[in-house]
Amino acid sequence: EEVDAFLSEKGIIFTPYFIAKGSTGLEFNFDFQIAGRKEEIVLKVFPNLNKSQLVSFLFSWEDIKPSREKIGNKNLRGLAVVNDIEKTVKKEYLDAFDVKGTGVLPWSKRHDAETIHLLEAV
């Protein structure tokens, strides 16, 4: 709910409860999708990130990326919205997002100009 309100407040047009089919034929749920002319972002919100959720997100993002890019003829980015206010996020988790090419939006930095630009740049 907080992410929905934040995106709305910033005037970002999004689709909630986005479902996409991957190259494996499996369908995956993402909390939000932001679509632009040349780029698309799928967001998954993690109130309390754990290793299992991390692995699931990375697999689902990597599975849908080729098919979404082919269908839409645009770049797809994955973005994990991570609550870092109430609990510190393990560095190894943040590194895993980076290694797999997804972005991380720490909830504590949601109002930073760089974060806003990242979301509006689509």
PDB file of C-alpha atoms in Angstrom:
ATOM      1  CA  GLU A   1       0.000   0.000   0.000  1.00  0.00           C
ATOM      2  CA  GLU A   2       2.818   2.396   0.817  1.00  0.00           C
ATOM      3  CA  VAL A   3       4.538   1.772  -2.515  1.00  0.00           C
ATOM      4  CA  ASP A   4       1.256   2.247  -4.381  1.00  0.00           C
ATOM      5  CA  ALA A   5       0.706   5.569  -2.581  1.00  0.00           C
ATOM      6  CA  PHE A   6       4.305   6.638  -3.252  1.00  0.00           C
ATOM      7  CA  LEU A   7       4.110   5.927  -6.993  1.00  0.00           C
ATOM      8  CA  SER A   8       0.761   7.721  -7.217  1.00  0.00           C
ATOM      9  CA  GLU A   9       2.112  10.709  -5.283  1.00  0.00           C
ATOM     10  CA  LYS A  10       5.000  11.008  -7.740  1.00  0.00           C
ATOM     11  CA  GLY A  11       2.656  10.841 -10.740  1.00  0.00           C
ATOM     12  CA  ILE A  12       4.124   7.580 -12.005  1.00  0.00           C
ATOM     13  CA  ILE A  13       1.702   5.548 -14.104  1.00  0.00           C
ATOM     14  CA  PHE A  14       1.808   1.883 -13.124  1.00  0.00           C
ATOM     15  CA  THR A  15      -0.067  -1.399 -13.273  1.00  0.00           C
ATOM     16  CA  PRO A  16      -0.506  -3.165  -9.923  1.00  0.00           C
ATOM     17  CA  TYR A  17      -0.556  -6.970  -9.559  1.00  0.00           C
ATOM     18  CA  PHE A  18       1.255  -7.552 -12.839  1.00  0.00           C
ATOM     19  CA  ILE A  19       1.493 -11.125 -14.170  1.00  0.00           C
ATOM     20  CA  ALA A  20       4.014 -12.119 -16.849  1.00  0.00           C
ATOM     21  CA  LYS A  21       4.800 -15.446 -18.494  1.00  0.00           C
ATOM     22  CA  GLY A  22       8.412 -16.504 -18.704  1.00  0.00           C
ATOM     23  CA  SER A  23      10.393 -18.578 -21.164  1.00  0.00           C
ATOM     24  CA  THR A  24       9.710 -21.658 -19.007  1.00  0.00           C
ATOM     25  CA  GLY A  25       5.970 -21.196 -19.575  1.00  0.00           C
ATOM     26  CA  LEU A  26       5.451 -20.342 -15.914  1.00  0.00           C
ATOM     27  CA  GLU A  27       3.573 -17.198 -14.899  1.00  0.00           C
ATOM     28  CA  PHE A  28       5.042 -14.879 -12.283  1.00  0.00           C
ATOM     29  CA  ASN A  29       3.442 -12.179 -10.166  1.00  0.00           C
ATOM     30  CA  PHE A  30       5.032  -8.802  -9.655  1.00  0.00           C
ATOM     31  CA  ASP A  31       3.639  -6.086  -7.422  1.00  0.00           C
ATOM     32  CA  PHE A  32       3.878  -3.349 -10.044  1.00  0.00           C
ATOM     33  CA  GLN A  33       4.806  -2.730 -13.663  1.00  0.00           C
ATOM     34  CA  ILE A  34       5.829   0.633 -15.090  1.00  0.00           C
ATOM     35  CA  ALA A  35       5.776   0.749 -18.886  1.00  0.00           C
ATOM     36  CA  GLY A  36       7.332   3.353 -21.103  1.00  0.00           C
ATOM     37  CA  ARG A  37       7.922   3.527 -24.834  1.00  0.00           C
ATOM     38  CA  LYS A  38      11.421   2.082 -24.760  1.00  0.00           C
ATOM     39  CA  GLU A  39      11.624   0.501 -21.345  1.00  0.00           C
ATOM     40  CA  GLU A  40       9.583  -1.434 -18.823  1.00  0.00           C
ATOM     41  CA  ILE A  41      10.171  -2.024 -15.107  1.00  0.00           C
ATOM     42  CA  VAL A  42       8.726  -4.811 -12.978  1.00  0.00           C
ATOM     43  CA  LEU A  43       8.781  -4.177  -9.247  1.00  0.00           C
ATOM     44  CA  LYS A  44       8.587  -6.590  -6.371  1.00  0.00           C
ATOM     45  CA  VAL A  45       8.160  -5.292  -2.828  1.00  0.00           C
ATOM     46  CA  PHE A  46      10.013  -6.950   0.052  1.00  0.00           C
ATOM     47  CA  PRO A  47       8.896  -5.848   3.534  1.00  0.00           C
ATOM     48  CA  ASN A  48      11.347  -8.394   5.017  1.00  0.00           C
ATOM     49  CA  LEU A  49      13.769  -9.765   2.451  1.00  0.00           C
ATOM     50  CA  ASN A  50      15.058 -13.282   2.999  1.00  0.00           C
ATOM     51  CA  LYS A  51      17.184 -15.605   0.870  1.00  0.00           C
ATOM     52  CA  SER A  52      14.237 -17.608  -0.452  1.00  0.00           C
ATOM     53  CA  GLN A  53      12.424 -14.463  -1.635  1.00  0.00           C
ATOM     54  CA  LEU A  54      15.621 -13.161  -3.207  1.00  0.00           C
ATOM     55  CA  VAL A  55      16.166 -16.360  -5.195  1.00  0.00           C
ATOM     56  CA  SER A  56      12.512 -16.473  -6.275  1.00  0.00           C
ATOM     57  CA  PHE A  57      12.592 -12.871  -7.509  1.00  0.00           C
ATOM     58  CA  LEU A  58      15.851 -13.309  -9.402  1.00  0.00           C
ATOM     59  CA  PHE A  59      14.605 -16.491 -11.078  1.00  0.00           C
ATOM     60  CA  SER A  60      11.278 -14.955 -12.075  1.00  0.00           C
ATOM     61  CA  TRP A  61      12.889 -11.787 -13.418  1.00  0.00           C
ATOM     62  CA  GLU A  62      15.477 -13.706 -15.435  1.00  0.00           C
ATOM     63  CA  ASP A  63      12.749 -16.007 -16.781  1.00  0.00           C
ATOM     64  CA  ILE A  64      10.444 -13.245 -18.020  1.00  0.00           C
ATOM     65  CA  LYS A  65      13.151 -10.868 -19.290  1.00  0.00           C
ATOM     66  CA  PRO A  66      13.799 -12.448 -22.740  1.00  0.00           C
ATOM     67  CA  SER A  67      10.140 -12.994 -23.566  1.00  0.00           C
ATOM     68  CA  ARG A  68       9.010  -9.543 -22.365  1.00  0.00           C
ATOM     69  CA  GLU A  69      11.779  -7.843 -24.340  1.00  0.00           C
ATOM     70  CA  LYS A  70      10.896  -9.810 -27.462  1.00  0.00           C
ATOM     71  CA  ILE A  71       7.135  -9.204 -27.197  1.00  0.00           C
ATOM     72  CA  GLY A  72       7.380  -5.539 -26.258  1.00  0.00           C
ATOM     73  CA  ASN A  73      10.509  -4.721 -28.246  1.00  0.00           C
ATOM     74  CA  LYS A  74      11.833  -2.759 -25.267  1.00  0.00           C
ATOM     75  CA  ASN A  75      14.313  -3.138 -22.447  1.00  0.00           C
ATOM     76  CA  LEU A  76      13.065  -4.772 -19.227  1.00  0.00           C
ATOM     77  CA  ARG A  77      14.439  -3.870 -15.823  1.00  0.00           C
ATOM     78  CA  GLY A  78      13.760  -5.638 -12.557  1.00  0.00           C
ATOM     79  CA  LEU A  79      13.550  -3.551  -9.406  1.00  0.00           C
ATOM     80  CA  ALA A  80      13.358  -4.821  -5.841  1.00  0.00           C
ATOM     81  CA  VAL A  81      11.783  -2.394  -3.389  1.00  0.00           C
ATOM     82  CA  VAL A  82      13.382  -3.370  -0.091  1.00  0.00           C
ATOM     83  CA  ASN A  83      12.350  -2.198   3.373  1.00  0.00           C
ATOM     84  CA  ASP A  84      15.640  -1.198   4.961  1.00  0.00           C
ATOM     85  CA  ILE A  85      14.081   1.007   7.645  1.00  0.00           C
ATOM     86  CA  GLU A  86      13.075  -1.618  10.182  1.00  0.00           C
ATOM     87  CA  LYS A  87      15.783  -4.162   9.408  1.00  0.00           C
ATOM     88  CA  THR A  88      19.211  -3.996   7.830  1.00  0.00           C
ATOM     89  CA  VAL A  89      19.423  -5.771   4.487  1.00  0.00           C
ATOM     90  CA  LYS A  90      22.340  -8.189   4.178  1.00  0.00           C
ATOM     91  CA  LYS A  91      25.079  -6.945   1.879  1.00  0.00           C
ATOM     92  CA  GLU A  92      25.251 -10.349   0.158  1.00  0.00           C
ATOM     93  CA  TYR A  93      21.597  -9.917  -0.890  1.00  0.00           C
ATOM     94  CA  LEU A  94      22.270  -6.467  -2.313  1.00  0.00           C
ATOM     95  CA  ASP A  95      25.317  -7.852  -4.128  1.00  0.00           C
ATOM     96  CA  ALA A  96      23.188 -10.675  -5.603  1.00  0.00           C
ATOM     97  CA  PHE A  97      20.749  -8.152  -7.109  1.00  0.00           C
ATOM     98  CA  ASP A  98      23.691  -6.312  -8.638  1.00  0.00           C
ATOM     99  CA  VAL A  99      25.325  -9.465 -10.037  1.00  0.00           C
ATOM    100  CA  LYS A 100      22.052 -10.506 -11.691  1.00  0.00           C
ATOM    101  CA  GLY A 101      21.470  -7.040 -13.144  1.00  0.00           C
ATOM    102  CA  THR A 102      18.445  -5.948 -11.175  1.00  0.00           C
ATOM    103  CA  GLY A 103      18.060  -2.692  -9.349  1.00  0.00           C
ATOM    104  CA  VAL A 104      17.344  -2.154  -5.681  1.00  0.00           C
ATOM    105  CA  LEU A 105      15.277   0.669  -4.278  1.00  0.00           C
ATOM    106  CA  PRO A 106      15.949   0.909  -0.545  1.00  0.00           C
ATOM    107  CA  TRP A 107      12.734   2.253   0.974  1.00  0.00           C
ATOM    108  CA  SER A 108      14.722   4.715   3.091  1.00  0.00           C
ATOM    109  CA  LYS A 109      15.941   6.390  -0.140  1.00  0.00           C
ATOM    110  CA  ARG A 110      12.598   6.586  -1.957  1.00  0.00           C
ATOM    111  CA  HIS A 111      12.554  10.392  -1.864  1.00  0.00           C
ATOM    112  CA  ASP A 112      16.102  10.801  -3.226  1.00  0.00           C
ATOM    113  CA  ALA A 113      16.274  12.583  -6.584  1.00  0.00           C
ATOM    114  CA  GLU A 114      18.202   9.648  -8.090  1.00  0.00           C
ATOM    115  CA  THR A 115      15.435   7.216  -7.123  1.00  0.00           C
ATOM    116  CA  ILE A 116      12.698   9.425  -8.520  1.00  0.00           C
ATOM    117  CA  HIS A 117      14.659   9.819 -11.769  1.00  0.00           C
ATOM    118  CA  LEU A 118      15.115   6.049 -11.994  1.00  0.00           C
ATOM    119  CA  LEU A 119      11.346   5.533 -11.898  1.00  0.00           C
ATOM    120  CA  GLU A 120      10.417   8.469 -14.107  1.00  0.00           C
ATOM    121  CA  ALA A 121      13.053   7.678 -16.747  1.00  0.00           C
ATOM    122  CA  VAL A 122      10.897   4.919 -18.178  1.00  0.00           C
TER     123      VAL A 122
END
